[in-house]
């Protein structure tokens, strides 16, 4: 997509999402990855970083199965998790099945991999799938 | 036991609830005005004495609309700290310091809401700025707010420490047992652990019975110097210490889902007061959800990290238990007007004065009110003594 999505700091993340790539800023000085995007490294304060494609592998840190309707187009039950990426940062994410659809559950500690959920008016949303 | 740091000894000299439950015959401003007048009357004062306003969530620009409504047209200290339910214990912290330093003499703290009558709750977490970080990285996932956030904390605590749904239910059952002793409580029907565990699941592991009420209500609290409190019509209570902190906004940014900002707010408050958890006779924890209490018990030092599930078992928080907590019935069964913190202060003061009726804790000398805001994001703790 040509139109940028996100804000001045996050736009590269969403540009990556549009290509199905999970991009995080990696600090050029200390190597720490960070999420959500910020203008400098919270570990060492260095401004310099490189948007880096990460593995998309992670582990479920916590999760909840939602049994009430929250959003249009997202029928309960479905599971929302906080996933700790192999590179360190945590992300909130929906758990999807092999078909890409929400609904399956997961357990804390499960290994998961990033997947992409298409959206109409925005870049694909990063979600996670239990590793088979 | 020490006085408050620095300056003069500071007291709470008056408290009052607003109309509670479903309020059709008042507005938020009129509810608060009536409660303010009543709390000031307890303190032997009127609105003409108020020179500090500590108010939020009562219209735009923090304190200004309430001040105008009350005719408090030239106060000299204003605070509308926006940290949700934790604002009110933080207001006591700030008022204590302001009064101790002589920057104001009579601080009026409070809030009123008609969230039930207005049907103002929205489980999607309300509208957010479409460019906000939450709108980009959190709300598209359908995490119900606030319950889904607290549910993840409960799930993590269960995973790390073996905490059970029955133990969470014990907290709801204790609150209900207290509510049955409070004529003003919204929910007074008996509640057992089994009944709690058969209530509707909303966001695992949290059920309906783990959630606070949605009611209209509010409270007013008057903080002043010990000297001014001598004119009070009822015994005033000393503010021994206070503290506040915060941890996170987005759930993925909570450093440890089993540790809250209460660890810092309580350390600060207890340190200032020169007490430990074992000195506390009656506890008013913020019971927005059962798990909010569970985590606070550990973070405030009533038990070690991971042990709160066992700690709450056997009715320890309930009437007759070793740690009377949520003695009004709390947000779970008495009243939750969206921001519970002011009502926690009212109940703490009434327990210390010995005017809590059937739910009175015998010989209560030290009470703690612990506020929590947001998604277990903010915390503030106040230590009071008779
Ligand atoms: Zn760095």
XYZ file of C-alpha atoms and ligand atoms in Angstrom:
519
model
C 0.000 0.000 0.000
C 1.272 3.447 -0.822
C -0.482 5.346 1.927
C 1.411 5.199 5.214
C -0.283 3.754 8.267
C 0.482 4.354 11.913
C 2.236 7.431 13.201
C 5.562 9.148 12.628
C 7.407 6.625 14.780
C 5.474 3.442 14.015
C 5.006 3.792 10.239
C 7.957 1.483 9.380
C 6.452 -1.261 11.540
C 3.220 -1.099 9.560
C 5.054 -0.854 6.255
C 6.689 -4.154 7.216
C 3.328 -5.610 8.169
C 2.017 -4.750 4.725
C 4.720 -7.040 3.327
C 4.102 -9.753 5.932
C 7.329 -8.958 7.752
C 7.547 -8.424 11.516
C 9.982 -5.534 11.823
C 11.353 -4.364 15.149
C 13.871 -1.667 15.856
C 17.202 -3.198 16.852
C 19.543 -0.889 18.719
C 22.753 -0.321 16.750
C 24.656 0.163 19.978
C 23.558 -2.566 22.410
C 21.566 -4.860 20.131
C 18.339 -4.716 22.156
C 15.123 -5.076 20.187
C 12.264 -2.827 21.145
C 8.507 -2.802 20.805
C 6.444 -0.700 20.528
C 8.582 1.637 18.433
C 10.379 4.512 20.138
C 12.895 7.153 19.037
C 15.758 5.756 21.109
C 16.794 2.684 23.066
C 15.443 2.456 26.604
C 18.357 0.205 27.580
C 21.236 2.438 26.495
C 19.604 5.691 25.266
C 21.247 5.410 21.830
C 19.266 6.945 18.973
C 20.647 4.697 16.285
C 18.626 1.647 15.373
C 17.830 -0.500 12.354
C 14.426 -1.874 11.467
C 15.108 -5.597 11.491
C 12.956 -8.533 10.428
C 12.645 -10.855 13.420
C 11.822 -14.540 13.528
C 8.253 -14.094 14.710
C 8.767 -16.940 17.166
C 7.606 -16.455 20.711
C 6.147 -17.981 23.836
C 2.765 -17.247 25.424
C 3.364 -15.176 28.584
C -0.307 -14.962 29.510
C -3.678 -15.326 27.836
C -7.416 -15.058 28.301
C -10.271 -16.696 26.462
C -12.822 -13.986 25.773
C -16.434 -15.135 26.000
C -18.189 -11.830 25.390
C -18.507 -9.817 22.206
C -16.059 -6.928 22.098
C -15.528 -6.036 18.440
C -17.729 -6.366 15.374
C -16.463 -9.186 13.193
C -14.795 -11.031 16.053
C -17.160 -13.648 17.426
C -16.439 -15.088 20.869
C -14.945 -17.278 22.108
C -11.424 -16.359 21.055
C -8.116 -16.115 22.874
C -6.022 -12.994 23.345
C -2.473 -13.540 24.522
C 0.597 -11.575 25.450
C 3.440 -13.190 23.543
C 7.082 -12.831 24.512
C 9.097 -12.758 21.308
C 12.339 -14.700 21.072
C 14.069 -11.314 20.721
C 12.667 -10.152 24.081
C 9.806 -7.686 23.646
C 6.225 -8.643 24.377
C 3.245 -8.065 22.097
C -0.470 -8.409 22.611
C -1.938 -10.736 20.012
C -4.861 -12.819 18.934
C -4.328 -16.573 18.772
C -5.411 -18.045 15.417
C -5.646 -21.567 14.058
C -4.028 -23.152 11.018
C -6.787 -21.559 8.926
C -5.851 -18.107 10.246
C -9.140 -17.742 12.071
C -9.473 -16.807 15.762
C -11.025 -19.325 18.140
C -8.390 -21.808 19.276
C -7.026 -21.562 22.773
C -3.486 -21.818 24.035
C -1.618 -22.383 27.268
C 0.939 -20.191 28.952
C 4.333 -21.380 27.780
C 3.121 -22.546 24.371
C 5.470 -21.867 21.477
C 3.842 -19.662 18.843
C 4.752 -18.090 15.514
C 3.570 -14.870 13.967
C 0.875 -14.941 11.296
C -0.914 -12.103 9.539
C -4.625 -11.369 9.668
C -5.843 -9.295 6.730
C -7.810 -6.137 7.438
C -9.859 -4.033 5.056
C -8.695 -0.539 5.899
C -5.347 -1.179 7.506
C -2.211 -3.284 7.059
C -2.431 -6.932 8.148
C -2.524 -7.388 11.892
C 0.201 -9.520 13.497
C -1.404 -12.485 15.257
C 0.074 -15.739 16.536
C -0.454 -19.419 15.807
C 0.526 -22.316 18.072
C 3.527 -24.089 16.655
C 2.354 -27.497 15.335
C 4.651 5.747 64.831
C 5.713 8.993 63.240
C 3.911 12.091 62.159
C 3.648 12.937 58.502
C 6.918 14.028 57.028
C 8.104 17.595 57.296
C 5.361 19.821 58.591
C 2.209 19.698 60.610
C 0.174 16.663 61.579
C -2.654 16.126 59.087
C -6.060 14.581 59.685
C -9.154 13.489 57.836
C -11.855 15.425 59.650
C -14.954 14.575 57.658
C -16.280 11.994 55.219
C -19.589 11.371 53.482
C -21.032 9.159 50.795
C -23.108 10.600 47.995
C -26.434 9.024 47.146
C -25.665 5.444 46.110
C -27.019 2.761 43.827
C -29.284 4.111 41.112
C -29.609 7.855 41.430
C -32.397 9.438 39.396
C -33.137 12.508 41.484
C -29.681 14.101 41.505
C -26.929 15.034 39.089
C -23.275 14.184 39.625
C -22.598 17.763 40.702
C -25.516 17.928 43.086
C -24.625 14.522 44.547
C -21.108 15.693 45.227
C -22.252 19.059 46.595
C -24.507 17.395 49.142
C -21.761 14.968 50.185
C -19.224 17.783 50.441
C -21.493 19.791 52.707
C -22.079 16.732 54.891
C -18.380 15.869 55.137
C -17.521 19.478 55.958
C -20.239 19.528 58.631
C -18.578 16.519 60.264
C -15.382 18.545 60.256
C -17.156 21.518 61.832
C -16.738 23.506 58.643
C -18.625 24.823 55.648
C -17.782 25.246 51.989
C -16.527 28.761 52.839
C -13.606 27.119 54.636
C -12.401 25.106 51.629
C -9.183 26.435 50.121
C -7.948 23.307 48.356
C -9.796 21.237 45.734
C -8.772 17.705 44.786
C -11.277 16.488 42.202
C -11.298 14.717 38.850
C -13.776 13.041 36.478
C -16.386 15.763 37.143
C -16.253 17.542 33.794
C -13.524 19.189 31.771
C -10.603 20.982 33.387
C -10.407 18.897 36.524
C -11.440 20.908 39.546
C -12.968 23.961 37.923
C -16.578 22.957 37.385
C -16.965 21.478 40.845
C -15.389 24.564 42.374
C -17.780 26.851 40.558
C -20.784 24.699 41.476
C -19.805 24.718 45.143
C -19.056 28.432 45.202
C -15.419 27.753 46.002
C -14.330 30.583 43.746
C -10.847 31.422 45.010
C -9.105 28.269 46.281
C -5.329 28.357 46.551
C -4.493 24.723 45.835
C -5.833 22.604 42.937
C -5.188 19.005 41.957
C -6.930 16.817 39.400
C -4.400 14.031 39.101
C -5.773 11.664 36.454
C -4.817 8.164 37.600
C -8.262 6.624 37.687
C -9.461 4.892 40.815
C -6.099 5.503 42.465
C -6.567 9.279 42.239
C -8.320 9.604 45.574
C -5.710 8.024 47.823
C -3.170 10.022 45.813
C -5.246 13.141 46.549
C -4.873 12.382 50.271
C -1.129 12.056 49.693
C -0.985 15.405 47.917
C -3.377 17.126 50.340
C -1.348 15.827 53.280
C 1.775 17.438 51.873
C -0.017 20.652 50.924
C -1.628 21.033 54.350
C 1.567 20.037 56.139
C 3.400 22.800 54.295
C 0.637 25.328 54.810
C -0.174 25.650 51.115
C -3.814 25.028 51.962
C -5.747 24.447 55.163
C -8.973 22.671 54.226
C -8.710 20.228 51.345
C -11.907 18.858 49.808
C -11.446 15.558 47.968
C -14.081 13.691 46.047
C -16.079 12.435 43.153
C -19.547 11.392 42.079
C -20.752 9.353 39.146
C -24.003 8.074 37.679
C -22.351 5.483 35.470
C -25.121 2.959 36.120
C -28.048 5.250 35.377
C -26.248 6.614 32.334
C -25.227 3.118 31.128
C -21.794 4.545 30.554
C -19.677 1.380 30.618
C -18.259 -0.010 27.390
C -16.371 -3.287 27.474
C -14.369 -2.331 24.390
C -12.544 0.125 26.600
C -14.179 3.222 25.230
C -13.265 5.213 22.194
C -9.577 5.755 21.774
C -7.623 8.123 19.610
C -7.281 6.288 16.303
C -3.593 7.219 16.138
C -2.848 6.130 19.693
C -0.497 3.284 20.468
C -3.395 1.381 22.016
C -5.445 1.754 18.832
C -2.528 0.419 16.795
C -1.253 -2.379 18.996
C -3.941 -3.421 21.468
C -7.595 -2.642 20.751
C -7.680 -4.483 17.372
C -7.250 -7.754 19.279
C -10.604 -7.558 21.078
C -9.267 -7.679 24.604
C -12.223 -6.617 26.755
C -11.415 -3.635 28.925
C -10.724 -3.554 31.709
C -11.559 -7.174 32.553
C -9.385 -8.851 29.929
C -6.310 -7.092 31.285
C -7.003 -8.288 34.830
C -7.836 -11.752 33.491
C -4.342 -12.041 32.029
C -2.852 -11.126 35.408
C -4.985 -13.764 37.111
C -4.018 -16.369 34.525
C -0.334 -15.626 34.982
C -0.629 -15.767 38.782
C -2.381 -19.127 38.494
C 0.335 -20.365 36.163
C 3.229 -19.265 38.367
C 1.785 -20.004 41.786
C -1.054 -22.493 41.399
C -3.692 -20.008 42.479
C -7.193 -21.402 41.898
C -10.587 -20.044 40.827
C -11.886 -21.140 44.235
C -9.373 -18.848 45.895
C -10.464 -15.909 43.764
C -14.070 -16.754 44.647
C -13.177 -16.588 48.343
C -12.483 -12.882 47.877
C -15.900 -12.267 46.336
C -17.545 -14.311 49.070
C -15.770 -12.309 51.786
C -16.891 -9.018 50.241
C -20.455 -10.275 50.079
C -20.397 -11.408 53.690
C -19.410 -7.870 54.701
C -22.034 -6.358 52.409
C -24.699 -8.362 54.199
C -23.817 -6.325 57.297
C -24.052 -2.978 55.474
C -27.571 -1.631 54.862
C -26.232 0.600 52.096
C -24.689 -2.263 50.100
C -26.085 -2.895 46.619
C -25.712 -6.729 46.645
C -26.772 -8.362 49.907
C -27.951 -11.821 48.884
C -25.880 -14.690 50.290
C -23.008 -15.831 48.078
C -21.070 -19.095 48.343
C -17.905 -20.198 46.571
C -19.943 -22.698 44.559
C -22.407 -20.020 43.485
C -19.558 -17.732 42.506
C -17.963 -20.489 40.439
C -21.218 -21.084 38.574
C -21.589 -17.450 37.515
C -21.034 -16.567 33.876
C -17.497 -16.775 32.520
C -16.524 -13.496 30.858
C -12.792 -13.572 30.179
C -11.011 -16.616 31.573
C -10.354 -17.135 34.417
C -12.595 -14.257 35.527
C -16.335 -14.743 35.941
C -19.127 -12.326 36.662
C -18.592 -12.917 40.384
C -14.987 -11.741 40.079
C -16.152 -8.327 38.810
C -17.167 -5.228 40.688
C -20.583 -3.653 40.496
C -21.525 -0.851 38.144
C -23.418 1.614 40.337
C -23.935 5.305 40.879
C -22.166 6.808 43.831
C -19.296 8.822 45.152
C -17.894 10.424 48.259
C -16.386 13.522 49.803
C -13.394 13.614 52.143
C -12.013 16.577 54.100
C -8.298 16.712 54.877
C -7.053 19.410 57.218
C -4.474 20.180 59.875
C -4.674 18.620 63.322
C -5.301 22.094 64.727
C -8.291 22.736 62.500
C -9.578 19.211 63.103
C -10.100 20.012 66.795
C -13.411 21.655 65.895
C -14.683 18.500 64.203
C -18.021 17.111 65.367
C -16.714 13.571 65.120
C -13.283 12.178 65.986
C -10.835 12.955 63.219
C -8.291 10.357 62.099
C -4.614 10.919 61.533
C -2.993 10.522 58.124
C 0.153 8.605 58.993
C 1.508 8.041 55.518
C 0.745 7.865 51.832
C 2.369 6.790 48.602
C 1.670 6.311 44.930
C 3.149 4.733 41.830
C 2.366 3.348 38.385
C 3.553 0.478 36.237
C 2.141 0.304 32.711
C -0.726 1.188 30.376
C -0.638 -1.449 27.638
C -0.940 -4.972 28.991
C 2.068 -6.156 26.978
C 4.159 -3.513 28.750
C 3.383 -4.682 32.302
C 6.837 -5.741 33.467
C 5.574 -8.634 35.622
C 1.876 -9.495 35.510
C 1.984 -10.714 39.103
C 3.421 -7.481 40.547
C 1.543 -4.181 40.691
C 2.400 -0.560 41.391
C 1.071 -1.213 44.875
C 4.452 -2.624 45.807
C 5.918 0.882 45.528
C 2.916 2.862 46.797
C 2.686 0.685 49.916
C 6.426 0.758 50.533
C 6.269 4.547 50.460
C 3.123 4.818 52.573
C 4.106 2.225 55.151
C 7.601 3.658 55.350
C 6.295 7.146 56.002
C 3.867 5.812 58.600
C 6.475 3.606 60.239
C 4.281 0.524 60.038
C 4.297 -2.882 58.404
C 1.365 -4.878 57.088
C 1.131 -6.751 60.393
C 0.147 -3.484 62.124
C -2.962 -3.047 59.942
C -6.266 -3.738 61.712
C -8.614 -3.161 58.789
C -7.869 -3.053 55.060
C -9.809 -1.365 52.275
C -8.260 -2.780 49.108
C -9.489 -1.708 45.685
C -11.695 -4.621 44.708
C -12.463 -3.793 41.109
C -11.863 -7.480 40.492
C -11.058 -10.293 42.879
C -7.582 -10.533 41.379
C -6.959 -6.849 42.158
C -7.237 -7.759 45.842
C -5.192 -10.930 45.411
C -2.223 -9.067 43.946
C -2.515 -6.161 46.387
C -2.340 -8.475 49.404
C 1.071 -9.645 48.211
C 2.349 -6.266 47.050
C 1.336 -4.566 50.302
C 3.146 -7.273 52.261
C 0.263 -9.083 53.930
C 1.736 -12.302 52.545
C 4.633 -13.292 50.327
C 4.451 -13.141 46.522
C 2.501 -16.125 45.286
C 0.828 -16.895 48.618
C -2.297 -14.757 48.417
C -4.443 -17.621 47.165
C -3.806 -19.616 50.317
C -3.922 -16.421 52.385
C -7.504 -15.541 51.427
C -8.769 -19.084 51.981
C -10.810 -19.975 55.023
C -12.465 -16.586 55.216
C -9.423 -14.644 56.369
C -10.776 -11.419 54.795
C -14.381 -12.052 55.864
C -16.201 -11.000 59.053
C -14.458 -12.739 61.940
C -11.317 -13.340 59.854
C -7.811 -12.330 60.814
C -7.593 -9.508 58.251
C -10.939 -7.719 57.894
C -10.942 -6.350 54.353
C -13.543 -4.744 52.061
C -15.614 -4.156 55.197
C -18.254 -2.063 53.410
C -18.760 -4.924 50.978
C -16.347 -3.148 48.653
C -16.639 -2.559 44.965
C -17.668 -6.175 44.564
C -20.854 -5.943 46.631
C -21.381 -2.480 48.179
C -20.848 0.138 45.475
C -18.528 0.815 42.570
C -19.090 4.180 40.903
C -16.287 3.808 38.357
C -13.678 5.198 40.714
C -13.916 3.540 44.102
C -11.031 5.222 45.892
C -12.995 7.915 47.724
C -15.425 5.360 49.141
C -12.515 3.297 50.461
C -11.427 6.317 52.487
C -14.938 6.801 53.881
C -15.092 3.220 55.103
C -11.585 3.347 56.581
C -12.467 6.470 58.565
C -15.743 5.024 59.805
C -14.012 1.881 61.003
C -11.434 3.919 62.906
C -14.159 6.038 64.483
C -16.037 2.930 65.554
C -19.199 3.944 63.719
C -19.470 1.061 61.262
C -22.455 -0.584 62.957
C -22.880 -4.316 62.464
C -19.714 -4.496 60.419
C -17.510 -2.703 62.964
C -14.065 -4.222 63.422
C -13.368 -4.207 67.149
C -10.657 -1.802 68.326
C -9.499 -0.856 64.839
C -6.554 1.496 65.315
C -4.808 1.431 61.948
C -6.596 1.293 58.604
C -5.194 1.191 55.099
C -7.007 2.334 51.964
C -5.381 1.175 48.741
C -6.491 2.690 45.450
C -5.927 1.197 42.011
C -6.544 2.743 38.615
C -6.639 1.858 34.961
C -5.639 -1.677 34.083
C -3.933 -2.243 37.456
C -1.802 0.567 36.077
C -1.689 2.979 38.998
C -1.748 2.544 42.745
C -1.884 4.727 45.820
C -1.900 3.783 49.464
C -2.974 5.727 52.554
C -2.346 4.745 56.185
C -4.803 6.174 58.706
C -4.887 5.908 62.504
C -7.396 6.871 65.124
Zn 20.583 0.096 23.127
